[in-house]
Short mmCIF file of C-alpha atoms in Angstrom, two decimals:
data_model
loop_
_atom_site.label_atom_id
_atom_site.label_comp_id
_atom_site.label_asym_id
_atom_site.label_seq_id
_atom_site.Cartn_x
_atom_site.Cartn_y
_atom_site.Cartn_z
CA MET A 1 0.00 0.00 0.00
CA GLU A 2 1.38 3.36 -1.04
CA MET A 3 1.73 6.17 1.47
CA PRO A 4 -0.51 9.23 0.83
CA GLN A 5 1.26 12.40 -0.34
CA ASN A 6 0.56 14.31 2.88
CA GLU A 7 2.10 11.46 4.91
CA ILE A 8 5.19 11.48 2.68
CA GLU A 9 5.51 15.24 3.20
CA ARG A 10 5.09 14.83 6.95
CA PHE A 11 7.75 12.11 7.02
CA LEU A 12 10.17 14.27 5.00
CA PHE A 13 9.51 17.30 7.24
CA PHE A 14 10.30 15.41 10.45
CA ASP A 15 13.23 13.56 8.90
CA LEU A 16 14.70 16.94 7.96
CA ALA A 17 14.02 18.20 11.49
CA ARG A 18 15.84 15.16 12.90
CA LYS A 19 18.85 15.67 10.61
CA THR A 20 18.96 19.40 11.35
CA SER A 21 18.82 18.73 15.10
CA GLU A 22 21.56 16.13 14.82
CA ALA A 23 23.81 18.61 12.99
CA SER A 24 23.00 21.37 15.50
CA TYR A 25 23.79 19.01 18.38
CA ALA A 26 27.28 18.44 16.97
CA LYS A 27 27.86 22.21 17.18
CA ASP A 28 26.12 22.83 20.53
CA PRO A 29 25.27 19.77 22.65
CA LEU A 30 23.90 22.01 25.44
CA ASP A 31 20.97 23.45 23.47
CA ALA A 32 17.86 22.18 25.30
CA ASP A 33 15.53 23.57 22.61
CA ASN A 34 17.37 21.61 19.93
CA LEU A 35 17.27 18.40 21.97
CA THR A 36 13.53 18.89 22.47
CA ARG A 37 13.01 19.37 18.72
CA TRP A 38 15.12 16.26 18.08
CA GLY A 39 13.08 14.18 20.53
CA GLY A 40 9.82 15.47 19.02
CA ALA A 41 10.98 14.64 15.49
CA LEU A 42 11.92 11.10 16.58
CA MET A 43 8.47 10.66 18.13
CA GLU A 44 6.85 11.66 14.85
CA LEU A 45 9.13 9.43 12.78
CA ALA A 46 8.38 6.47 15.06
CA GLN A 47 4.90 6.33 13.54
CA PHE A 48 6.35 5.32 10.18
CA GLN A 49 8.28 2.35 11.58
CA THR A 50 7.50 -1.27 12.43
CA MET A 51 6.51 -1.91 16.05
CA SER A 52 10.02 -2.89 17.18
CA GLU A 53 11.71 -0.06 15.25
CA SER A 54 9.09 2.31 16.60
CA GLY A 55 9.91 1.21 20.15
CA ASN A 56 13.62 1.84 19.59
CA MET A 57 12.92 5.28 18.13
CA VAL A 58 10.69 6.19 21.10
CA LYS A 59 13.49 5.12 23.48
CA ASP A 60 15.91 7.32 21.53
CA ALA A 61 13.45 10.23 21.80
CA ILE A 62 13.22 9.69 25.57
CA SER A 63 17.01 9.81 25.77
CA LYS A 64 17.16 13.14 23.90
CA LEU A 65 14.37 14.66 25.98
CA GLU A 66 15.95 13.54 29.26
CA GLU A 67 19.22 15.07 28.09
CA ALA A 68 17.38 18.35 27.45
CA LEU A 69 15.99 18.25 31.01
CA GLU A 70 19.49 17.79 32.42
CA ILE A 71 20.30 21.15 30.83
CA ASN A 72 17.02 22.86 31.75
CA PRO A 73 14.98 20.85 34.31
CA ARG A 74 12.05 23.32 34.25
CA LYS A 75 11.52 23.40 30.48
CA HIS A 76 7.77 22.75 30.36
CA ASP A 77 7.50 21.79 26.68
CA THR A 78 10.24 19.18 27.17
CA LEU A 79 8.48 17.84 30.28
CA TRP A 80 5.26 17.53 28.30
CA CYS A 81 6.99 15.83 25.33
CA LEU A 82 8.65 13.40 27.72
CA GLY A 83 5.23 12.57 29.18
CA ASN A 84 4.02 11.77 25.67
CA ALA A 85 7.13 9.70 24.93
CA TYR A 86 6.66 7.60 28.08
CA THR A 87 2.97 7.16 27.24
CA SER A 88 3.90 5.88 23.77
CA HIS A 89 6.57 3.62 25.28
CA ALA A 90 3.98 2.18 27.69
CA PHE A 91 1.52 1.43 24.87
CA LEU A 92 4.30 -0.34 22.96
CA THR A 93 4.93 -2.53 26.04
CA PRO A 94 2.62 -5.58 26.19
CA ASP A 95 3.31 -6.38 29.87
CA SER A 96 0.84 -4.42 32.02
CA ASP A 97 3.18 -4.09 35.02
CA ALA A 98 6.06 -2.73 32.94
CA ALA A 99 3.67 -0.44 31.05
CA GLY A 100 2.33 0.80 34.41
CA VAL A 101 5.81 2.03 35.35
CA PHE A 102 5.99 4.05 32.11
CA PHE A 103 2.45 5.40 32.57
CA ASN A 104 3.42 6.59 36.08
CA LYS A 105 6.50 8.35 34.71
CA ALA A 106 4.35 9.96 32.02
CA SER A 107 1.91 11.26 34.65
CA GLU A 108 4.78 12.70 36.69
CA TYR A 109 6.14 14.57 33.67
CA PHE A 110 2.68 15.85 32.70
CA GLN A 111 2.22 17.08 36.29
CA GLN A 112 5.60 18.85 36.20
CA ALA A 113 4.66 20.49 32.87
CA VAL A 114 1.39 21.74 34.42
CA ASP A 115 3.30 22.97 37.48
CA GLU A 116 5.66 24.97 35.25
CA ASP A 117 2.90 26.35 32.98
CA PRO A 118 -0.45 26.08 34.80
CA SER A 119 -2.40 28.01 32.16
CA ASN A 120 -1.54 25.57 29.34
CA GLU A 121 -4.72 23.68 28.47
CA LEU A 122 -2.87 21.05 26.42
CA TYR A 123 -0.73 20.13 29.45
CA ARG A 124 -3.83 19.92 31.68
CA LYS A 125 -5.67 17.75 29.15
CA SER A 126 -2.67 15.42 28.86
CA LEU A 127 -2.52 15.11 32.65
CA ASP A 128 -6.24 14.30 32.80
CA LEU A 129 -5.92 11.69 30.04
CA SER A 130 -2.90 10.09 31.72
CA SER A 131 -5.13 8.74 34.50
CA LYS A 132 -7.11 6.79 31.87
CA THR A 133 -4.18 5.37 29.90
CA PRO A 134 -3.58 2.21 32.00
CA GLU A 135 -7.22 1.21 31.47
CA MET A 136 -6.89 1.91 27.72
CA HIS A 137 -3.74 -0.23 27.67
CA SER A 138 -5.60 -3.14 29.31
CA GLU A 139 -8.45 -2.84 26.80
CA ILE A 140 -6.05 -2.77 23.84
CA GLN A 141 -4.15 -5.80 25.15
CA SER A 142 -7.43 -7.63 25.74
CA GLN A 143 -8.65 -6.85 22.21
CA ARG A 144 -5.30 -7.88 20.81
CA PHE A 145 -5.50 -11.21 22.63
CA THR A 146 -9.07 -11.77 21.41
CA GLN A 147 -8.12 -10.92 17.82
CA GLN A 148 -5.12 -13.23 17.94
CA ALA A 149 -7.27 -16.06 19.31
CA ALA A 150 -9.85 -15.48 16.57
CA ALA A 151 -7.13 -15.32 13.94
CA THR A 152 -5.77 -18.70 15.07
CA GLY A 153 -8.93 -20.31 13.75
CA SER A 154 -8.49 -18.69 10.31
CA SER A 155 -6.36 -19.86 7.44
CA ALA A 156 -2.64 -19.01 7.47
CA SER A 157 -2.99 -16.28 4.84
CA ASN A 158 -5.87 -14.63 6.70
CA VAL A 159 -3.90 -14.73 9.94
CA LYS A 160 -0.93 -13.07 8.32
CA GLY A 161 -3.05 -10.33 6.72
CA SER A 162 -5.11 -9.82 9.88
CA LYS A 163 -2.03 -9.64 12.08
CA LYS A 164 -0.36 -7.12 9.77
CA LYS A 165 -3.49 -4.92 9.73
CA GLN A 166 -3.90 -5.31 13.49
CA ASN A 167 -0.29 -4.29 14.17
CA SER A 168 -0.68 -1.32 11.85
CA ASP A 169 -3.99 -0.25 13.45
CA LEU A 170 -2.58 -0.66 16.94
CA LYS A 171 0.51 1.39 16.11
CA TYR A 172 -1.62 4.24 14.79
CA ASP A 173 -3.95 4.04 17.80
CA ILE A 174 -1.02 4.16 20.18
CA LEU A 175 0.95 6.96 18.62
CA GLY A 176 -1.86 8.84 16.91
CA TRP A 177 -3.07 10.98 19.80
CA VAL A 178 0.31 12.69 20.18
CA ILE A 179 0.77 13.49 16.48
CA LEU A 180 -0.75 16.95 16.39
CA ALA A 181 0.74 18.25 19.61
CA ALA A 182 4.24 16.90 19.02
CA GLY A 183 4.08 18.21 15.45
CA ILE A 184 3.17 21.67 16.68
CA ILE A 185 6.06 21.63 19.19
CA ALA A 186 8.55 20.57 16.49
CA TRP A 187 7.18 23.09 13.98
CA VAL A 188 7.29 25.96 16.49
CA GLY A 189 10.81 24.92 17.47
CA MET A 190 11.95 24.88 13.85
CA ALA A 191 10.34 28.27 13.27
CA LYS A 192 12.05 29.71 16.37
CA SER A 193 15.43 28.47 15.21
CA HIS A 194 15.05 30.31 11.89
CA ILE A 195 13.81 33.68 13.19
CA PRO A 196 16.07 36.50 11.99
CA PRO A 197 17.74 38.53 14.75
CA PRO A 198 16.01 41.79 15.72
CA PRO A 199 17.32 44.92 14.04
CA PRO A 200 19.88 46.89 16.06
CA SER A 201 18.44 49.84 18.00
#
């Protein structure tokens, strides 16, 4: 199945953002804004990968975002992005106990983002949703188990096609709710990095 043009453009945009951030990091590894953009771009690119590659990319994003927080621990957009990254990591983790640890970390980061910028509605909404994510995870895992059991009774070709579609649907369900917000963060970050300096007074 061919990727729609808007998805290709989105992939190319975030791949360019990743490459730009990587080059900027080589020049200035202490730029928290750049590390946040890099982590956001990796989160977006993870949606175009297989489940295992997606998981590795999310872990890489977490690493970049945590590095940004070492430089600026109160950077609210980084805290929020890290909450999203841990949420995605939890949904990619089939074991409920292990996923619970990641959901708890996500909630802590969302709370810190709200603490740093209490008027931000997006941060508040993310914090509210984070209390429902473990239940969503259980439902998804339950549906996955039911679908796999049903697929076992089908022919081998149907199982393969069903499993492929199921993995694809699950990946988009898991990562889909952070697309818009992470995209906005990365886009704003890219725009900020290309603003011309103010004219001298």
